[in-house]
Amino acid sequence: MNEDLKVNLSGLPREYLDAGAAENVSAAVSSQVPVVEPEPELVVNPWDIVLCTSGTLISCENAIVVLIIFHNPSLRAPMFLLIGSLALADLLAGVGLIINFVFAYLLQSEATKLVTIGLIVASFSASVCSLLAITVDRYLSLYYALTYHSERTVTFTYVMLVMLWGTSICLGLLPVLGWNCLRDESTCSVVRPLTKNNAAILSVSFLFMFALMLQLYIQICKIVMRHAHQIALQHHFLATSHYVTTRKGVSTLAIILGTFAACWMPFTLYSLIADYTYPSMYTYATLLPATYNSIINPVIYAFRNQEIQKALCLICCGCIPSSLSQRARSPSDV
């Protein structure tokens, strides 16, 4: 009854006053409710997708080689141990690229960055060192052909494997143990969190190993040419046959060394002259060819090998093609 006697001083109808009061109440309530902002949309770098795809292909391809050598007891010669080391290193490199993609977009932290970059550095270092060890083994198999198949060679191979994996693991542990640029961005290299000095050491080491491989392959080329000439004389081959065999051997060596240089040299030189201020596109463009080397390695060193081809055929179809069983090794198969 009292409410009906109240005077409407505004002169406006009562329904307008009720509507205004409702708006004021709703505004007060909305001001007390926290505003939920939409989560930022996850943007994936296309270069990272390409690197992850490359890592997947690397892992699948080299896993086949590792399984073939591991499950075949006949593939225990020094040459196959080194090929297995190369395949294992490339397999870990591919896994590292995949993990790097997953951690970069799903589990971002300093610890995951350091562990991932450590795995990638260690695996790629082991891959390059295994290539050098294979080159040394091929040189010894030709230069010391009479004494190569001995216990001394097997021992030397195991020593090389322990040294190359020990060195690679130490290089991979450097960022984890504190040699990184997470606290001082001005010291970063083109690959964060590696420091500029760390990247320079890796690049100079690669150039040294490449020069050593080049010198060894030159010596291997000379030995192959000399052996091919001696075989041609013993079997009274024509000069053209000797020329074709020698040219094939030289071409094989050129493909091996040229592929290695074409894949790794751009990133190596770029790491020496660039730092974190350079556009990341250049880093991706030079790093991607380096990953391709791990894709090509099984084709050059494993799947071209006659014994691995036989083991692969046994696994796939349970038989060995006559073309493989009757094929003889020639001086060009280096």
Tab-separated table of C-alpha atoms in Angstrom:
chain	number	residue	atom	x	y	z
A	1	MET	CA	0.000	0.000	0.000
A	2	ASN	CA	2.854	2.408	0.799
A	3	GLU	CA	4.519	1.681	-2.502
A	4	ASP	CA	1.448	2.905	-4.359
A	5	LEU	CA	1.605	6.274	-2.573
A	6	LYS	CA	5.163	6.995	-3.616
A	7	VAL	CA	5.497	9.930	-5.972
A	8	ASN	CA	7.129	9.454	-9.375
A	9	LEU	CA	9.333	12.552	-9.429
A	10	SER	CA	10.818	11.854	-12.828
A	11	GLY	CA	7.501	12.113	-14.553
A	12	LEU	CA	8.200	8.971	-16.538
A	13	PRO	CA	5.935	5.954	-16.648
A	14	ARG	CA	6.664	3.263	-14.112
A	15	GLU	CA	7.519	0.610	-16.762
A	16	TYR	CA	10.425	2.773	-17.984
A	17	LEU	CA	11.783	3.053	-14.474
A	18	ASP	CA	11.564	-0.711	-13.982
A	19	ALA	CA	13.429	-1.336	-17.250
A	20	GLY	CA	16.221	1.075	-16.290
A	21	ALA	CA	16.616	-0.539	-12.900
A	22	ALA	CA	16.921	-3.957	-14.532
A	23	GLU	CA	19.641	-2.690	-16.829
A	24	ASN	CA	21.567	-1.247	-13.900
A	25	VAL	CA	21.348	-4.542	-12.030
A	26	SER	CA	22.513	-6.555	-15.045
A	27	ALA	CA	25.425	-4.148	-15.579
A	28	ALA	CA	26.478	-4.457	-11.946
A	29	VAL	CA	26.312	-8.240	-12.098
A	30	SER	CA	28.273	-8.395	-15.354
A	31	SER	CA	30.984	-6.153	-13.903
A	32	GLN	CA	31.527	-8.655	-11.086
A	33	VAL	CA	31.827	-11.687	-13.393
A	34	PRO	CA	35.421	-12.179	-14.662
A	35	VAL	CA	35.822	-11.866	-18.415
A	36	VAL	CA	37.239	-15.056	-19.970
A	37	GLU	CA	39.541	-14.141	-22.825
A	38	PRO	CA	39.795	-16.643	-25.713
A	39	GLU	CA	42.979	-18.708	-25.816
A	40	PRO	CA	45.474	-17.617	-28.466
A	41	GLU	CA	45.362	-19.716	-31.583
A	42	LEU	CA	48.294	-22.114	-31.993
A	43	VAL	CA	50.269	-21.138	-35.075
A	44	VAL	CA	52.572	-23.845	-36.429
A	45	ASN	CA	55.634	-22.855	-38.438
A	46	PRO	CA	55.583	-24.647	-41.824
A	47	TRP	CA	59.348	-25.133	-41.583
A	48	ASP	CA	58.867	-27.093	-38.360
A	49	ILE	CA	56.334	-29.321	-40.108
A	50	VAL	CA	58.855	-30.040	-42.882
A	51	LEU	CA	61.577	-30.836	-40.328
A	52	CYS	CA	59.228	-33.150	-38.424
A	53	THR	CA	58.268	-34.910	-41.654
A	54	SER	CA	61.936	-35.292	-42.519
A	55	GLY	CA	62.587	-36.707	-39.042
A	56	THR	CA	59.791	-39.248	-39.471
A	57	LEU	CA	61.217	-40.441	-42.794
A	58	ILE	CA	64.719	-40.602	-41.301
A	59	SER	CA	63.500	-42.675	-38.351
A	60	CYS	CA	61.552	-45.186	-40.446
A	61	GLU	CA	64.307	-45.655	-43.015
A	62	ASN	CA	67.167	-46.101	-40.559
A	63	ALA	CA	65.099	-48.275	-38.217
A	64	ILE	CA	64.943	-50.850	-41.025
A	65	VAL	CA	68.737	-50.874	-41.327
A	66	VAL	CA	69.224	-51.173	-37.560
A	67	LEU	CA	66.772	-54.085	-37.325
A	68	ILE	CA	68.383	-55.908	-40.267
A	69	ILE	CA	71.883	-55.678	-38.787
A	70	PHE	CA	70.716	-56.440	-35.229
A	71	HIS	CA	68.689	-59.555	-36.132
A	72	ASN	CA	71.178	-60.996	-38.640
A	73	PRO	CA	74.144	-62.710	-36.880
A	74	SER	CA	76.114	-62.867	-40.132
A	75	LEU	CA	76.321	-59.070	-40.273
A	76	ARG	CA	78.909	-58.656	-37.520
A	77	ALA	CA	81.941	-57.665	-39.593
A	78	PRO	CA	83.569	-54.287	-38.836
A	79	MET	CA	81.992	-52.742	-41.923
A	80	PHE	CA	78.467	-53.679	-40.790
A	81	LEU	CA	79.132	-52.508	-37.231
A	82	LEU	CA	80.014	-49.067	-38.597
A	83	ILE	CA	77.001	-49.038	-40.920
A	84	GLY	CA	74.853	-49.964	-37.929
A	85	SER	CA	76.404	-47.124	-35.930
A	86	LEU	CA	75.588	-44.702	-38.746
A	87	ALA	CA	71.997	-45.964	-38.975
A	88	LEU	CA	71.540	-45.754	-35.192
A	89	ALA	CA	72.874	-42.184	-35.115
A	90	ASP	CA	70.568	-41.131	-37.949
A	91	LEU	CA	67.651	-42.911	-36.261
A	92	LEU	CA	68.239	-40.914	-33.065
A	93	ALA	CA	68.544	-37.735	-35.137
A	94	GLY	CA	65.144	-38.388	-36.702
A	95	VAL	CA	63.613	-39.083	-33.289
A	96	GLY	CA	65.187	-35.847	-32.020
A	97	LEU	CA	63.543	-33.836	-34.804
A	98	ILE	CA	60.158	-35.356	-33.979
A	99	ILE	CA	60.555	-34.722	-30.242
A	100	ASN	CA	61.667	-31.164	-30.950
A	101	PHE	CA	58.428	-30.520	-32.855
A	102	VAL	CA	56.271	-32.043	-30.100
A	103	PHE	CA	57.997	-30.171	-27.269
A	104	ALA	CA	58.048	-26.866	-29.168
A	105	TYR	CA	54.257	-26.760	-29.440
A	106	LEU	CA	52.942	-28.953	-26.629
A	107	LEU	CA	55.453	-28.889	-23.770
A	108	GLN	CA	57.462	-25.692	-23.802
A	109	SER	CA	60.126	-25.363	-21.109
A	110	GLU	CA	63.838	-24.667	-20.794
A	111	ALA	CA	64.554	-28.234	-19.718
A	112	THR	CA	62.876	-29.761	-22.779
A	113	LYS	CA	64.725	-27.335	-25.061
A	114	LEU	CA	68.095	-28.326	-23.597
A	115	VAL	CA	67.385	-32.068	-23.689
A	116	THR	CA	66.094	-31.905	-27.264
A	117	ILE	CA	68.981	-29.840	-28.622
A	118	GLY	CA	71.410	-32.092	-26.765
A	119	LEU	CA	69.923	-35.188	-28.414
A	120	ILE	CA	70.013	-33.593	-31.872
A	121	VAL	CA	73.619	-32.395	-31.486
A	122	ALA	CA	74.800	-35.764	-30.150
A	123	SER	CA	73.027	-37.807	-32.847
A	124	PHE	CA	74.103	-35.673	-35.801
A	125	SER	CA	77.674	-35.576	-34.432
A	126	ALA	CA	77.644	-39.376	-34.166
A	127	SER	CA	76.319	-39.564	-37.730
A	128	VAL	CA	79.145	-37.442	-39.146
A	129	CYS	CA	81.746	-39.277	-37.039
A	130	SER	CA	80.366	-42.626	-38.242
A	131	LEU	CA	80.776	-41.451	-41.845
A	132	LEU	CA	84.415	-40.652	-41.081
A	133	ALA	CA	84.867	-44.060	-39.411
A	134	ILE	CA	83.387	-45.804	-42.471
A	135	THR	CA	85.828	-43.892	-44.676
A	136	VAL	CA	88.750	-44.964	-42.473
A	137	ASP	CA	87.525	-48.574	-42.553
A	138	ARG	CA	87.263	-48.554	-46.354
A	139	TYR	CA	90.756	-47.142	-46.663
A	140	LEU	CA	92.186	-49.807	-44.322
A	141	SER	CA	90.324	-52.605	-46.127
A	142	LEU	CA	92.037	-51.605	-49.380
A	143	TYR	CA	95.441	-50.527	-48.107
A	144	TYR	CA	95.847	-53.523	-45.747
A	145	ALA	CA	93.853	-56.006	-47.796
A	146	LEU	CA	95.824	-59.067	-46.593
A	147	THR	CA	95.563	-58.367	-42.857
A	148	TYR	CA	92.240	-56.556	-42.781
A	149	HIS	CA	90.150	-59.592	-41.766
A	150	SER	CA	91.744	-60.133	-38.366
A	151	GLU	CA	90.997	-59.674	-34.679
A	152	ARG	CA	93.119	-56.541	-34.695
A	153	THR	CA	90.726	-54.890	-37.142
A	154	VAL	CA	87.694	-55.824	-35.011
A	155	THR	CA	89.355	-54.360	-31.904
A	156	PHE	CA	90.223	-51.171	-33.775
A	157	THR	CA	86.609	-50.906	-34.934
A	158	TYR	CA	85.272	-51.154	-31.404
A	159	VAL	CA	87.765	-48.519	-30.268
A	160	MET	CA	86.551	-46.184	-33.032
A	161	LEU	CA	82.931	-46.783	-32.036
A	162	VAL	CA	83.603	-46.051	-28.360
A	163	MET	CA	85.539	-42.895	-29.214
A	164	LEU	CA	83.025	-41.496	-31.697
A	165	TRP	CA	80.006	-42.141	-29.481
A	166	GLY	CA	81.797	-40.864	-26.384
A	167	THR	CA	82.777	-37.663	-28.166
A	168	SER	CA	79.276	-37.195	-29.587
A	169	ILE	CA	77.611	-37.692	-26.209
A	170	CYS	CA	79.967	-35.153	-24.629
A	171	LEU	CA	79.081	-32.611	-27.330
A	172	GLY	CA	75.394	-33.240	-26.730
A	173	LEU	CA	75.759	-32.783	-22.964
A	174	LEU	CA	77.401	-29.356	-23.248
A	175	PRO	CA	74.112	-27.403	-23.577
A	176	VAL	CA	72.508	-29.457	-20.796
A	177	LEU	CA	75.412	-28.883	-18.408
A	178	GLY	CA	75.243	-25.118	-18.742
A	179	TRP	CA	76.942	-24.116	-21.983
A	180	ASN	CA	73.840	-22.480	-23.436
A	181	CYS	CA	72.485	-18.985	-24.081
A	182	LEU	CA	69.227	-19.151	-22.131
A	183	ARG	CA	70.511	-16.564	-19.643
A	184	ASP	CA	72.289	-14.321	-22.150
A	185	GLU	CA	70.565	-14.077	-25.520
A	186	SER	CA	73.398	-11.997	-26.987
A	187	THR	CA	75.611	-15.126	-27.038
A	188	CYS	CA	73.090	-17.231	-28.984
A	189	SER	CA	73.940	-18.811	-32.312
A	190	VAL	CA	71.555	-19.448	-35.186
A	191	VAL	CA	70.309	-22.515	-33.284
A	192	ARG	CA	68.978	-21.486	-29.905
A	193	PRO	CA	69.986	-22.375	-27.158
A	194	LEU	CA	73.431	-23.207	-28.564
A	195	THR	CA	75.997	-20.498	-27.968
A	196	LYS	CA	77.964	-18.932	-30.788
A	197	ASN	CA	81.184	-20.545	-29.526
A	198	ASN	CA	79.541	-23.971	-29.333
A	199	ALA	CA	78.271	-23.690	-32.895
A	200	ALA	CA	81.695	-22.518	-34.068
A	201	ILE	CA	83.390	-25.556	-32.495
A	202	LEU	CA	80.915	-27.898	-34.171
A	203	SER	CA	81.380	-26.178	-37.540
A	204	VAL	CA	85.178	-26.192	-37.401
A	205	SER	CA	85.132	-29.849	-36.346
A	206	PHE	CA	82.953	-30.674	-39.333
A	207	LEU	CA	85.301	-28.865	-41.726
A	208	PHE	CA	88.258	-30.767	-40.259
A	209	MET	CA	86.498	-34.132	-40.679
A	210	PHE	CA	85.433	-33.223	-44.200
A	211	ALA	CA	89.050	-32.403	-45.123
A	212	LEU	CA	90.185	-35.714	-43.619
A	213	MET	CA	87.499	-37.624	-45.523
A	214	LEU	CA	88.494	-35.866	-48.732
A	215	GLN	CA	92.129	-36.882	-48.279
A	216	LEU	CA	91.180	-40.488	-47.493
A	217	TYR	CA	88.873	-40.748	-50.499
A	218	ILE	CA	91.622	-39.423	-52.752
A	219	GLN	CA	93.867	-42.214	-51.487
A	220	ILE	CA	91.045	-44.745	-51.902
A	221	CYS	CA	90.549	-43.558	-55.475
A	222	LYS	CA	94.240	-44.127	-56.232
A	223	ILE	CA	94.126	-47.628	-54.726
A	224	VAL	CA	90.963	-48.520	-56.657
A	225	MET	CA	92.518	-47.382	-59.914
A	226	ARG	CA	95.670	-49.385	-59.225
A	227	HIS	CA	93.707	-52.507	-58.276
A	228	ALA	CA	91.488	-52.229	-61.339
A	229	HIS	CA	94.579	-51.915	-63.546
A	230	GLN	CA	96.163	-54.998	-61.977
A	231	ILE	CA	92.990	-57.053	-62.394
A	232	ALA	CA	92.738	-55.954	-66.020
A	233	LEU	CA	96.297	-57.104	-66.669
A	234	GLN	CA	95.812	-60.456	-64.932
A	235	HIS	CA	92.634	-61.287	-66.836
A	236	HIS	CA	93.743	-59.680	-70.106
A	237	PHE	CA	90.841	-57.215	-70.099
A	238	LEU	CA	90.595	-54.559	-72.749
A	239	ALA	CA	91.624	-51.019	-71.905
A	240	THR	CA	88.042	-49.846	-72.279
A	241	SER	CA	86.868	-52.329	-69.627
A	242	HIS	CA	89.544	-51.072	-67.246
A	243	TYR	CA	88.509	-47.498	-67.970
A	244	VAL	CA	84.820	-48.218	-67.337
A	245	THR	CA	85.533	-49.986	-64.038
A	246	THR	CA	87.815	-47.225	-62.809
A	247	ARG	CA	85.406	-44.513	-63.844
A	248	LYS	CA	82.584	-46.261	-61.995
A	249	GLY	CA	84.643	-46.426	-58.816
A	250	VAL	CA	85.641	-42.769	-59.056
A	251	SER	CA	82.038	-41.771	-59.763
A	252	THR	CA	80.839	-43.681	-56.682
A	253	LEU	CA	83.356	-41.905	-54.465
A	254	ALA	CA	82.440	-38.539	-55.978
A	255	ILE	CA	78.749	-39.153	-55.292
A	256	ILE	CA	79.443	-40.142	-51.681
A	257	LEU	CA	81.655	-37.160	-50.901
A	258	GLY	CA	79.658	-34.697	-53.003
A	259	THR	CA	76.392	-35.640	-51.324
A	260	PHE	CA	77.930	-35.254	-47.893
A	261	ALA	CA	79.358	-31.822	-48.734
A	262	ALA	CA	76.184	-30.566	-50.440
A	263	CYS	CA	74.054	-31.506	-47.437
A	264	TRP	CA	76.219	-30.223	-44.596
A	265	MET	CA	78.375	-27.418	-46.021
A	266	PRO	CA	75.633	-24.718	-46.278
A	267	PHE	CA	74.608	-25.026	-42.633
A	268	THR	CA	78.221	-25.307	-41.459
A	269	LEU	CA	79.340	-22.113	-43.177
A	270	TYR	CA	76.148	-20.283	-42.191
A	271	SER	CA	76.682	-21.205	-38.524
A	272	LEU	CA	80.155	-19.672	-38.640
A	273	ILE	CA	79.118	-16.292	-40.032
A	274	ALA	CA	75.596	-15.809	-38.604
A	275	ASP	CA	74.075	-15.380	-35.159
A	276	TYR	CA	70.658	-15.137	-33.517
A	277	THR	CA	69.917	-11.758	-35.132
A	278	TYR	CA	69.697	-13.302	-38.606
A	279	PRO	CA	66.239	-14.295	-39.919
A	280	SER	CA	65.213	-17.787	-38.838
A	281	MET	CA	64.212	-18.605	-42.420
A	282	TYR	CA	67.901	-18.782	-43.369
A	283	THR	CA	68.557	-21.218	-40.526
A	284	TYR	CA	65.724	-23.488	-41.638
A	285	ALA	CA	66.792	-23.273	-45.294
A	286	THR	CA	70.345	-24.421	-44.488
A	287	LEU	CA	69.445	-26.933	-41.764
A	288	LEU	CA	66.916	-28.837	-43.862
A	289	PRO	CA	69.489	-30.092	-46.431
A	290	ALA	CA	71.621	-31.335	-43.519
A	291	THR	CA	68.748	-33.568	-42.416
A	292	TYR	CA	68.495	-34.922	-45.958
A	293	ASN	CA	71.948	-36.441	-45.504
A	294	SER	CA	70.460	-38.810	-42.927
A	295	ILE	CA	67.818	-39.801	-45.484
A	296	ILE	CA	70.404	-40.490	-48.176
A	297	ASN	CA	72.882	-42.357	-45.938
A	298	PRO	CA	70.952	-45.677	-45.829
A	299	VAL	CA	70.675	-45.652	-49.613
A	300	ILE	CA	74.397	-45.059	-50.136
A	301	TYR	CA	75.901	-47.169	-47.348
A	302	ALA	CA	73.314	-49.840	-46.473
A	303	PHE	CA	70.855	-50.643	-49.245
A	304	ARG	CA	73.626	-50.738	-51.891
A	305	ASN	CA	75.446	-53.430	-49.898
A	306	GLN	CA	74.963	-56.908	-51.289
A	307	GLU	CA	74.744	-58.677	-47.922
A	308	ILE	CA	72.161	-56.226	-46.582
A	309	GLN	CA	70.190	-56.598	-49.815
A	310	LYS	CA	70.136	-60.381	-49.281
A	311	ALA	CA	69.017	-59.999	-45.659
A	312	LEU	CA	66.295	-57.551	-46.687
A	313	CYS	CA	65.033	-59.901	-49.399
A	314	LEU	CA	64.936	-62.777	-46.901
A	315	ILE	CA	62.848	-60.699	-44.518
A	316	CYS	CA	60.467	-59.394	-47.183
A	317	CYS	CA	59.917	-62.417	-49.433
A	318	GLY	CA	61.863	-65.273	-47.823
A	319	CYS	CA	64.164	-65.760	-50.805
A	320	ILE	CA	67.310	-64.365	-52.401
A	321	PRO	CA	67.101	-63.264	-56.052
A	322	SER	CA	69.509	-65.010	-58.381
A	323	SER	CA	70.882	-61.655	-59.473
A	324	LEU	CA	72.163	-61.051	-55.930
A	325	SER	CA	73.503	-64.555	-55.293
A	326	GLN	CA	75.539	-64.568	-58.503
A	327	ARG	CA	76.826	-60.988	-58.358
A	328	ALA	CA	80.544	-60.662	-57.736
A	329	ARG	CA	82.178	-57.707	-56.003
A	330	SER	CA	84.170	-55.413	-58.278
A	331	PRO	CA	86.810	-52.814	-57.511
A	332	SER	CA	84.220	-50.096	-58.048
A	333	ASP	CA	82.136	-51.316	-55.096
A	334	VAL	CA	83.686	-49.022	-52.509
